[in-house]
PDB file of C-alpha atoms in Angstrom:
ATOM      1  CA  MET A 685      19.653   7.306  -4.063  1.00 80.00           C
ATOM      2  CA  SER A 686      18.673   3.898  -2.826  1.00 96.00           C
ATOM      3  CA  THR A 687      15.172   2.388  -2.109  1.00 98.00           C
ATOM      4  CA  LEU A 688      13.998  -0.386   0.271  1.00 98.00           C
ATOM      5  CA  ILE A 689      10.871  -1.821  -0.946  1.00 98.00           C
ATOM      6  CA  VAL A 690       9.088  -3.799   1.946  1.00 98.00           C
ATOM      7  CA  ILE A 691       5.812  -5.987   1.404  1.00 98.00           C
ATOM      8  CA  PRO A 692       4.405  -6.699   4.790  1.00 96.00           C
ATOM      9  CA  ALA A 693       2.687 -10.063   4.900  1.00 93.00           C
ATOM     10  CA  ARG A 694       0.473 -11.210   7.983  1.00 87.00           C
ATOM     11  CA  LEU A 695      -1.268 -14.719   7.987  1.00 84.00           C
ATOM     12  CA  GLN A 696      -3.808 -13.877  10.732  1.00 78.00           C
ATOM     13  CA  ALA A 697      -6.151 -11.867   8.586  1.00 74.00           C
ATOM     14  CA  THR A 698      -9.618 -12.096   9.849  1.00 76.00           C
ATOM     15  CA  ARG A 699     -11.421 -12.196   6.736  1.00 82.00           C
ATOM     16  CA  LEU A 700      -9.035 -14.229   4.785  1.00 89.00           C
ATOM     17  CA  PRO A 701      -6.636 -16.404   7.038  1.00 88.00           C
ATOM     18  CA  ASN A 702      -3.308 -17.194   5.431  1.00 91.00           C
ATOM     19  CA  LYS A 703      -4.082 -14.591   2.680  1.00 92.00           C
ATOM     20  CA  PRO A 704      -0.308 -14.328   1.602  1.00 94.00           C
ATOM     21  CA  LEU A 705      -0.184 -18.034   0.779  1.00 96.00           C
ATOM     22  CA  ALA A 706      -3.490 -18.302  -1.117  1.00 95.00           C
ATOM     23  CA  ASP A 707      -3.106 -19.704  -4.600  1.00 96.00           C
ATOM     24  CA  ILE A 708      -3.642 -17.762  -7.656  1.00 96.00           C
ATOM     25  CA  GLY A 709      -2.765 -19.279 -10.815  1.00 93.00           C
ATOM     26  CA  GLY A 710      -0.218 -21.703  -9.197  1.00 94.00           C
ATOM     27  CA  LYS A 711       1.568 -19.285  -7.090  1.00 95.00           C
ATOM     28  CA  PRO A 712       1.114 -17.899  -3.648  1.00 96.00           C
ATOM     29  CA  MET A 713      -0.461 -14.632  -3.911  1.00 96.00           C
ATOM     30  CA  ILE A 714       2.772 -13.011  -1.877  1.00 97.00           C
ATOM     31  CA  ILE A 715       4.986 -14.205  -4.617  1.00 97.00           C
ATOM     32  CA  HIS A 716       2.890 -12.229  -7.373  1.00 96.00           C
ATOM     33  CA  ILE A 717       3.536  -9.265  -5.384  1.00 96.00           C
ATOM     34  CA  TRP A 718       7.171  -9.842  -4.693  1.00 98.00           C
ATOM     35  CA  GLU A 719       7.707 -10.645  -8.500  1.00 97.00           C
ATOM     36  CA  ARG A 720       5.839  -7.135  -9.208  1.00 96.00           C
ATOM     37  CA  ALA A 721       8.229  -5.246  -6.872  1.00 98.00           C
ATOM     38  CA  ILE A 722      11.280  -6.809  -8.508  1.00 98.00           C
ATOM     39  CA  ALA A 723       9.842  -5.846 -11.935  1.00 97.00           C
ATOM     40  CA  SER A 724       9.623  -2.204 -10.789  1.00 97.00           C
ATOM     41  CA  GLN A 725      13.527  -2.258 -10.608  1.00 97.00           C
ATOM     42  CA  ALA A 726      13.048   0.755  -7.884  1.00 97.00           C
ATOM     43  CA  GLY A 727      15.068  -0.866  -5.298  1.00 97.00           C
ATOM     44  CA  GLU A 728      15.993  -3.657  -3.027  1.00 98.00           C
ATOM     45  CA  VAL A 729      12.923  -5.869  -2.089  1.00 98.00           C
ATOM     46  CA  VAL A 730      12.205  -7.639   1.206  1.00 98.00           C
ATOM     47  CA  VAL A 731       9.065  -9.342   2.584  1.00 98.00           C
ATOM     48  CA  ALA A 732       8.197  -8.683   6.383  1.00 97.00           C
ATOM     49  CA  CYS A 733       6.694 -11.967   7.620  1.00 95.00           C
ATOM     50  CA  CYS A 734       5.335 -12.742  10.824  1.00 91.00           C
ATOM     51  CA  HIS A 735       5.602 -16.377  10.136  1.00 91.00           C
ATOM     52  CA  GLU A 736       8.316 -18.707   9.110  1.00 95.00           C
ATOM     53  CA  ARG A 737       5.950 -20.530   6.576  1.00 95.00           C
ATOM     54  CA  THR A 738       5.756 -17.055   4.572  1.00 96.00           C
ATOM     55  CA  ALA A 739       9.529 -16.667   4.723  1.00 97.00           C
ATOM     56  CA  ASP A 740      10.218 -20.005   3.529  1.00 97.00           C
ATOM     57  CA  VAL A 741       8.061 -19.429   0.363  1.00 97.00           C
ATOM     58  CA  ILE A 742       9.928 -16.304  -0.370  1.00 97.00           C
ATOM     59  CA  LYS A 743      13.391 -17.740   0.260  1.00 97.00           C
ATOM     60  CA  GLN A 744      12.388 -20.597  -1.848  1.00 97.00           C
ATOM     61  CA  ALA A 745      11.957 -18.294  -4.750  1.00 97.00           C
ATOM     62  CA  GLY A 746      15.117 -16.613  -4.125  1.00 98.00           C
ATOM     63  CA  GLY A 747      13.629 -13.715  -2.324  1.00 98.00           C
ATOM     64  CA  GLN A 748      14.809 -11.978   0.754  1.00 98.00           C
ATOM     65  CA  ALA A 749      12.582 -12.288   3.907  1.00 98.00           C
ATOM     66  CA  VAL A 750      12.684 -11.199   7.458  1.00 97.00           C
ATOM     67  CA  ILE A 751      10.555 -12.278  10.312  1.00 96.00           C
ATOM     68  CA  THR A 752       8.893  -9.370  12.454  1.00 96.00           C
ATOM     69  CA  ASP A 753       6.973  -9.710  15.513  1.00 94.00           C
ATOM     70  CA  PRO A 754       3.351 -10.862  14.718  1.00 91.00           C
ATOM     71  CA  ASP A 755       2.034  -8.715  17.524  1.00 90.00           C
ATOM     72  CA  LEU A 756       2.895  -5.483  15.943  1.00 90.00           C
ATOM     73  CA  PRO A 757      -0.144  -3.398  15.445  1.00 88.00           C
ATOM     74  CA  SER A 758       0.154  -2.385  11.764  1.00 89.00           C
ATOM     75  CA  GLY A 759       1.788  -3.192   8.374  1.00 90.00           C
ATOM     76  CA  THR A 760       3.371   0.058   8.531  1.00 95.00           C
ATOM     77  CA  ASP A 761       5.148  -0.932  12.016  1.00 94.00           C
ATOM     78  CA  ARG A 762       6.266  -4.251  10.236  1.00 95.00           C
ATOM     79  CA  VAL A 763       7.779  -2.193   7.386  1.00 97.00           C
ATOM     80  CA  ALA A 764       9.718  -0.053   9.765  1.00 97.00           C
ATOM     81  CA  ALA A 765      10.774  -3.265  11.759  1.00 97.00           C
ATOM     82  CA  ALA A 766      11.875  -5.035   8.512  1.00 98.00           C
ATOM     83  CA  ALA A 767      14.061  -1.842   7.388  1.00 98.00           C
ATOM     84  CA  GLN A 768      15.693  -1.694  10.787  1.00 97.00           C
ATOM     85  CA  ALA A 769      16.216  -5.661  10.584  1.00 97.00           C
ATOM     86  CA  VAL A 770      18.162  -5.325   7.207  1.00 97.00           C
ATOM     87  CA  GLY A 771      20.194  -2.354   8.595  1.00 97.00           C
ATOM     88  CA  PHE A 772      18.945   0.034   5.750  1.00 97.00           C
ATOM     89  CA  ASN A 773      20.287   3.554   5.828  1.00 96.00           C
ATOM     90  CA  GLY A 774      19.254   4.558   2.236  1.00 97.00           C
ATOM     91  CA  ASP A 775      17.024   7.421   0.972  1.00 97.00           C
ATOM     92  CA  TYR A 776      13.400   6.073   0.489  1.00 98.00           C
ATOM     93  CA  ILE A 777      11.326   2.971   1.927  1.00 98.00           C
ATOM     94  CA  LEU A 778       8.330   2.031  -0.298  1.00 98.00           C
ATOM     95  CA  ASN A 779       5.328  -0.132   1.468  1.00 98.00           C
ATOM     96  CA  VAL A 780       3.792  -2.232  -0.909  1.00 97.00           C
ATOM     97  CA  GLN A 781       0.586  -3.822   0.513  1.00 92.00           C
ATOM     98  CA  GLY A 782       0.583  -7.732   0.497  1.00 91.00           C
ATOM     99  CA  ASP A 783      -2.751  -8.039  -0.845  1.00 91.00           C
ATOM    100  CA  MET A 784      -2.347  -6.649  -4.282  1.00 92.00           C
ATOM    101  CA  PRO A 785      -1.353  -9.090  -6.638  1.00 93.00           C
ATOM    102  CA  PHE A 786      -1.794  -7.028  -9.774  1.00 92.00           C
ATOM    103  CA  ILE A 787      -0.346  -4.035  -8.497  1.00 93.00           C
ATOM    104  CA  GLU A 788       1.696  -2.212 -11.723  1.00 93.00           C
ATOM    105  CA  PRO A 789       5.304  -1.842 -11.157  1.00 95.00           C
ATOM    106  CA  GLU A 790       4.982   1.712 -12.714  1.00 95.00           C
ATOM    107  CA  ASN A 791       2.672   2.484  -9.796  1.00 95.00           C
ATOM    108  CA  MET A 792       5.590   1.869  -7.298  1.00 96.00           C
ATOM    109  CA  ARG A 793       8.000   4.011  -9.437  1.00 96.00           C
ATOM    110  CA  ALA A 794       5.385   6.875  -9.566  1.00 96.00           C
ATOM    111  CA  CYS A 795       5.058   6.595  -5.766  1.00 97.00           C
ATOM    112  CA  LEU A 796       8.538   7.143  -5.044  1.00 97.00           C
ATOM    113  CA  ASP A 797       9.012   9.674  -7.669  1.00 96.00           C
ATOM    114  CA  ILE A 798       7.145  12.223  -5.628  1.00 96.00           C
ATOM    115  CA  LEU A 799       9.642  12.282  -3.025  1.00 96.00           C
ATOM    116  CA  LYS A 800      12.422  12.842  -5.382  1.00 94.00           C
ATOM    117  CA  ILE A 801      10.716  16.136  -6.739  1.00 94.00           C
ATOM    118  CA  THR A 802       8.956  17.543  -3.531  1.00 95.00           C
ATOM    119  CA  ASP A 803       9.815  18.125   0.185  1.00 95.00           C
ATOM    120  CA  VAL A 804       6.754  16.265   1.553  1.00 98.00           C
ATOM    121  CA  ASP A 805       7.378  13.487   4.096  1.00 98.00           C
ATOM    122  CA  ILE A 806       5.177  10.552   2.718  1.00 98.00           C
ATOM    123  CA  SER A 807       3.873   9.780  -0.683  1.00 98.00           C
ATOM    124  CA  THR A 808       1.146   7.657  -2.205  1.00 98.00           C
ATOM    125  CA  VAL A 809      -1.016   7.159  -5.140  1.00 97.00           C
ATOM    126  CA  GLY A 810      -4.545   6.891  -6.630  1.00 96.00           C
ATOM    127  CA  CYS A 811      -6.579   6.793  -9.750  1.00 95.00           C
ATOM    128  CA  PRO A 812      -9.900   8.445 -10.856  1.00 95.00           C
ATOM    129  CA  ILE A 813     -13.038   7.069  -9.493  1.00 93.00           C
ATOM    130  CA  SER A 814     -15.193   5.621 -12.342  1.00 86.00           C
ATOM    131  CA  ASN A 815     -18.967   5.074 -10.963  1.00 91.00           C
ATOM    132  CA  ASP A 816     -21.144   6.107  -8.365  1.00 94.00           C
ATOM    133  CA  GLN A 817     -20.879   2.748  -6.683  1.00 93.00           C
ATOM    134  CA  GLN A 818     -17.211   3.644  -6.084  1.00 93.00           C
ATOM    135  CA  TRP A 819     -18.238   6.860  -4.501  1.00 96.00           C
ATOM    136  CA  LEU A 820     -20.799   5.438  -2.097  1.00 96.00           C
ATOM    137  CA  ASP A 821     -18.610   2.388  -1.100  1.00 94.00           C
ATOM    138  CA  ILE A 822     -17.162   2.973   2.042  1.00 94.00           C
ATOM    139  CA  SER A 823     -14.602   0.346   1.692  1.00 89.00           C
ATOM    140  CA  VAL A 824     -13.233   2.895  -1.178  1.00 93.00           C
ATOM    141  CA  VAL A 825     -11.007   5.309   0.476  1.00 95.00           C
ATOM    142  CA  LYS A 826     -11.075   8.710  -1.247  1.00 97.00           C
ATOM    143  CA  ALA A 827      -8.101  11.182  -1.186  1.00 98.00           C
ATOM    144  CA  LEU A 828      -9.012  14.915  -1.442  1.00 98.00           C
ATOM    145  CA  VAL A 829      -6.192  16.708  -3.063  1.00 98.00           C
ATOM    146  CA  SER A 830      -4.686  20.067  -4.435  1.00 97.00           C
ATOM    147  CA  PRO A 831      -2.031  20.817  -6.858  1.00 96.00           C
ATOM    148  CA  LEU A 832       1.349  20.745  -5.513  1.00 92.00           C
ATOM    149  CA  GLY A 833       3.435  21.106  -8.946  1.00 87.00           C
ATOM    150  CA  PRO A 834       2.941  19.676 -12.612  1.00 87.00           C
ATOM    151  CA  GLY A 835       1.432  16.346 -12.249  1.00 87.00           C
ATOM    152  CA  VAL A 836       1.957  16.086  -8.633  1.00 93.00           C
ATOM    153  CA  TYR A 837      -0.729  16.872  -5.755  1.00 97.00           C
ATOM    154  CA  GLU A 838      -0.765  16.961  -1.939  1.00 98.00           C
ATOM    155  CA  ALA A 839      -3.604  15.038  -0.163  1.00 98.00           C
ATOM    156  CA  HIS A 840      -4.856  17.317   2.585  1.00 97.00           C
ATOM    157  CA  ASP A 841      -7.755  14.827   3.536  1.00 98.00           C
ATOM    158  CA  PHE A 842      -8.866  11.114   3.257  1.00 98.00           C
ATOM    159  CA  THR A 843     -12.548   9.902   3.716  1.00 98.00           C
ATOM    160  CA  ARG A 844     -14.512   6.797   3.211  1.00 97.00           C
ATOM    161  CA  ASN A 845     -17.645   8.517   2.750  1.00 97.00           C
ATOM    162  CA  ASP A 846     -18.504  10.282  -0.627  1.00 97.00           C
ATOM    163  CA  PRO A 847     -17.082  13.594  -0.706  1.00 96.00           C
ATOM    164  CA  ALA A 848     -20.045  15.106  -2.452  1.00 94.00           C
ATOM    165  CA  ASP A 849     -19.360  18.589  -3.785  1.00 94.00           C
ATOM    166  CA  LYS A 850     -15.721  17.925  -3.662  1.00 96.00           C
ATOM    167  CA  ARG A 851     -15.722  15.162  -5.835  1.00 97.00           C
ATOM    168  CA  GLU A 852     -13.669  16.997  -8.647  1.00 96.00           C
ATOM    169  CA  SER A 853     -10.591  16.970  -6.049  1.00 97.00           C
ATOM    170  CA  ALA A 854     -11.079  13.287  -4.976  1.00 98.00           C
ATOM    171  CA  PHE A 855      -9.315  10.115  -6.239  1.00 97.00           C
ATOM    172  CA  TYR A 856      -9.469   6.462  -5.381  1.00 96.00           C
ATOM    173  CA  HIS A 857      -6.866   5.951  -2.846  1.00 96.00           C
ATOM    174  CA  LEU A 858      -4.471   3.037  -3.414  1.00 94.00           C
ATOM    175  CA  GLY A 859      -2.681   1.566  -0.229  1.00 88.00           C
ATOM    176  CA  LEU A 860       0.808   2.323  -1.540  1.00 95.00           C
ATOM    177  CA  TYR A 861       3.208   4.624   0.432  1.00 98.00           C
ATOM    178  CA  ALA A 862       6.558   5.776   0.080  1.00 98.00           C
ATOM    179  CA  TYR A 863       8.517   7.502   3.066  1.00 98.00           C
ATOM    180  CA  ARG A 864      11.473   9.201   4.012  1.00 98.00           C
ATOM    181  CA  PRO A 865      13.160   7.002   6.706  1.00 97.00           C
ATOM    182  CA  GLU A 866      13.178   9.835   9.216  1.00 98.00           C
ATOM    183  CA  ALA A 867       9.437  10.270   8.463  1.00 98.00           C
ATOM    184  CA  LEU A 868       8.692   6.300   8.848  1.00 98.00           C
ATOM    185  CA  GLN A 869      10.502   6.410  12.140  1.00 97.00           C
ATOM    186  CA  LYS A 870       8.368   9.451  13.440  1.00 98.00           C
ATOM    187  CA  PHE A 871       5.044   7.886  12.197  1.00 97.00           C
ATOM    188  CA  VAL A 872       5.542   4.579  14.143  1.00 97.00           C
ATOM    189  CA  SER A 873       6.628   6.485  17.411  1.00 97.00           C
ATOM    190  CA  LEU A 874       3.269   8.238  17.240  1.00 97.00           C
ATOM    191  CA  SER A 875       0.245   7.070  18.852  1.00 95.00           C
ATOM    192  CA  PRO A 876      -2.995   6.604  16.982  1.00 94.00           C
ATOM    193  CA  SER A 877      -4.900   9.894  16.492  1.00 96.00           C
ATOM    194  CA  LEU A 878      -8.431  10.784  17.146  1.00 96.00           C
ATOM    195  CA  ARG A 879      -9.362  10.879  13.494  1.00 97.00           C
ATOM    196  CA  GLU A 880      -7.237   7.608  12.786  1.00 95.00           C
ATOM    197  CA  LYS A 881      -9.478   5.824  15.232  1.00 95.00           C
ATOM    198  CA  GLU A 882     -12.679   7.448  13.884  1.00 96.00           C
ATOM    199  CA  ARG A 883     -11.999   6.800  10.144  1.00 96.00           C
ATOM    200  CA  SER A 884      -9.957   3.659  10.441  1.00 94.00           C
ATOM    201  CA  LEU A 885      -7.555   5.215   8.386  1.00 96.00           C
ATOM    202  CA  GLU A 886      -3.967   4.786   9.496  1.00 95.00           C
ATOM    203  CA  GLN A 887      -2.825   7.830   7.303  1.00 96.00           C
ATOM    204  CA  MET A 888      -4.751  10.325   9.626  1.00 97.00           C
ATOM    205  CA  ARG A 889      -2.026  10.013  12.144  1.00 96.00           C
ATOM    206  CA  ALA A 890       0.359  11.429   9.776  1.00 97.00           C
ATOM    207  CA  GLN A 891      -1.816  14.398   8.955  1.00 97.00           C
ATOM    208  CA  ASP A 892      -2.817  15.110  12.330  1.00 97.00           C
ATOM    209  CA  ASN A 893       0.658  15.306  13.415  1.00 97.00           C
ATOM    210  CA  GLY A 894       1.877  17.888  10.648  1.00 97.00           C
ATOM    211  CA  MET A 895       3.227  15.271   8.020  1.00 98.00           C
ATOM    212  CA  ARG A 896       2.754  16.112   4.546  1.00 98.00           C
ATOM    213  CA  ILE A 897       1.545  13.442   2.077  1.00 98.00           C
ATOM    214  CA  GLY A 898       2.329  13.964  -1.593  1.00 98.00           C
ATOM    215  CA  PHE A 899       0.088  12.251  -4.092  1.00 98.00           C
ATOM    216  CA  SER A 900       0.352  11.293  -7.788  1.00 96.00           C
ATOM    217  CA  VAL A 901      -2.460  10.218 -10.071  1.00 96.00           C
ATOM    218  CA  VAL A 902      -2.340   6.670 -11.804  1.00 94.00           C
ATOM    219  CA  GLN A 903      -4.764   4.922 -13.890  1.00 86.00           C
ATOM    220  CA  ALA A 904      -4.793   1.272 -12.741  1.00 74.00           C
ATOM    221  CA  THR A 905      -6.826   0.145  -9.907  1.00 76.00           C
ATOM    222  CA  PRO A 906      -5.542  -3.063  -8.854  1.00 79.00           C
ATOM    223  CA  LEU A 907      -7.726  -5.463  -7.060  1.00 86.00           C
ATOM    224  CA  SER A 908      -7.252  -5.714  -3.547  1.00 89.00           C
ATOM    225  CA  VAL A 909      -7.765  -9.344  -2.157  1.00 93.00           C
ATOM    226  CA  ASP A 910      -9.222  -9.131   1.171  1.00 88.00           C
ATOM    227  CA  THR A 911     -12.263 -11.714   1.282  1.00 91.00           C
ATOM    228  CA  GLN A 912     -12.771 -15.157  -0.155  1.00 93.00           C
ATOM    229  CA  SER A 913     -14.907 -13.499  -2.966  1.00 94.00           C
ATOM    230  CA  ASP A 914     -11.816 -11.322  -3.788  1.00 93.00           C
ATOM    231  CA  LEU A 915      -9.807 -14.362  -3.878  1.00 95.00           C
ATOM    232  CA  LEU A 916     -12.306 -15.996  -6.387  1.00 95.00           C
ATOM    233  CA  LYS A 917     -12.105 -12.697  -8.448  1.00 93.00           C
ATOM    234  CA  ALA A 918      -8.280 -12.662  -8.598  1.00 94.00           C
ATOM    235  CA  ARG A 919      -8.363 -16.356  -9.757  1.00 94.00           C
ATOM    236  CA  GLN A 920     -10.560 -15.335 -12.625  1.00 93.00           C
ATOM    237  CA  LEU A 921      -8.615 -12.239 -13.603  1.00 90.00           C
ATOM    238  CA  PHE A 922      -5.369 -13.994 -13.635  1.00 90.00           C
ATOM    239  CA  ALA A 923      -6.993 -16.820 -15.827  1.00 89.00           C
ATOM    240  CA  THR A 924      -8.031 -14.263 -18.313  1.00 86.00           C
ATOM    241  CA  LYS A 925      -4.541 -12.763 -18.813  1.00 70.00           C
ATOM    242  CA  GLU A 926      -2.543 -13.978 -21.694  1.00 47.00           C
ATOM    243  CA  ALA A 927       0.902 -13.232 -19.963  1.00 41.00           C
ATOM    244  CA  TRP A 928       1.861 -12.860 -16.372  1.00 45.00           C
TER     245      TRP A 928
END
C-alpha cells in the first residue's frame, strides 16, 4: 500500500506572514516539518507551495515541491491539488499541517494506521486534555469520540467550546488528517456546510455529508505556530532540545 504525504505551505497567513519560512534554530519552519515527515518513513513527501520562494527552499534541501494555486480556499484543497499534480494513484494521502515543526513522526503513522484497519473515510488524531485552560480555550478544538475497536475511535463531533459533561469522551484534536483518495476528492468537491461556517471547523463539512472520521489517541501535543508569540515559543523550545 502506498501513501503520499502532503505538507501545505502558505505564505499569506494573516497572523504570521511568511510563516513557512520563519527561522527556527537556523532552519525554515517548513524544513523541520518536511524532515519529520521524511523521518516517519510513511510514504513519499511533497510540499504544496503557493510561492516559488518556498518551493526553492524545499528543493535546495533535496525535497519535492509543487506550486498550487494561491487562491485555493484551504490547505485541504492544496493537498488535493498537489496529489493531482504529482499523479498520485495510491492508497492514502496524509495531510501534515505546515505549522507544526515538532510533530512526532509516530503521530503520522498512527493517523494512517486507522485507515488500514477500519473502513472510515478520513482519519485524524488527538491527545488527552491536560488542564482547565485547554478546556476553556476556543483555539483548542475538542474531538468527541466513541470506541470503534481496540485502541481506535470514531469522532462524532468537534467543538471549540468546553463539552462540559462529555469531557470523558473528548480529546485535544491535532490538525493531522489521512484520506482515502476518493474521500479527499469528495471532500474538496463539496460546498462548505452550515456547521463548518458556524464553528470555523473544516472537518464539519465531512461529517455533515455523511463521511466518517476515525480517531486515534496519541500522547504528544505539538506546538502549533500561528502567531509571533508562538514562533518565539518554538525557538525557545528548539533551544532546549539536545538533539533535533
